[in-house]
Amino acid sequence: MSDFALSPAGRRLGLPAWPKGLKASHALLGLALPVGAALLWEALVRLGVSDGRLVAPPSRIAETLVALWKSGDLALHLWTTGWRVAIGFAIGVLAGTGLGALAGASTLARRLIDPTLQGLRSVPSLSWVPLFILWLGIFEPSKVALIAVGVFFPVYLGVLGAIASVDRKVIEVGRIFRLSRFALVRRILLPAILPSYVLALRAGLGLGWMFVVAAEFMGASEGLGYLLVDGQQLGKPDQIVACILVFALVGKITDGLIVAATAPLLRWQDVERRED
């Protein structure tokens, strides 16, 4: 049985074990769709079915990425966008976690601040652009503020919903065992809200990467969003698609980092992990 893996729930149900090697094959399976689509489009362009003018073939996109990397432009723009997202994400997480915890723990606070925040959540992201430019100028503070707004709302909603959904009977059990307030939070509340909090962080990070594009439309001279605009103005579809692919790759990597960093904290979950 050393070559097989099964979750605790699966063992209790008597389910057959899955070979551990299937995890690697599943990871490769996730690449089948994008790689297959890329190969198909490359073949259509090479066979003359399409001229590839508006949607560049993968070979041309790869050449563009290599050229941008060799010139140093890709590293520069990626670094600029990355640290903007990092700072905006940190600010949005801190604000969303704090206000979400306050609104979830206090009925008065929830009635006071939640209606306003729910209304502001419906405001389109680009609506904030002229206001932030007026308040903060066209430089970095306005861009970081816009990203923080995008991160804030999913984190706030995730924390608020997680706290509000904690089973009251579980808290009562902690009180029966006379746990202190700190122990109650550490041993009951935090484990109960952590899975939802991790999902909220992932959703906030995804919106952070989306909002950075809108932020870099605000008079930026560096960043992946700037490269997108530059590709549009100069008629370079290969550069546009290359930037989109970089966004997808970096977004997936950073999302995986959150999952990997929080996985040790969620090992206590007894859930069935399907391998099929």
Coordinates of N, CA and C in Angstrom, one line a residue, residues 39 62 80 114 121 173 275:
L39 N -1.6 24.5 -29.8 CA -1.1 23.7 -30.9 C -2.1 23.8 -32.1
A62 N 5.6 33.6 -28.3 CA 6.9 33.2 -27.7 C 8.0 34.0 -28.1
T80 N 7.3 46.0 -11.5 CA 6.5 47.2 -11.2 C 5.1 46.8 -10.8
D114 N -22.0 47.8 7.6 CA -22.3 46.9 6.5 C -23.1 47.5 5.4
R121 N -19.6 48.3 -2.6 CA -19.1 47.1 -3.3 C -19.7 47.1 -4.7
V173 N -20.2 24.7 23.5 CA -19.3 23.6 24.0 C -18.1 24.2 24.6
E275 N -9.7 12.1 -6.4 CA -8.6 12.0 -7.3 C -9.1 11.7 -8.7

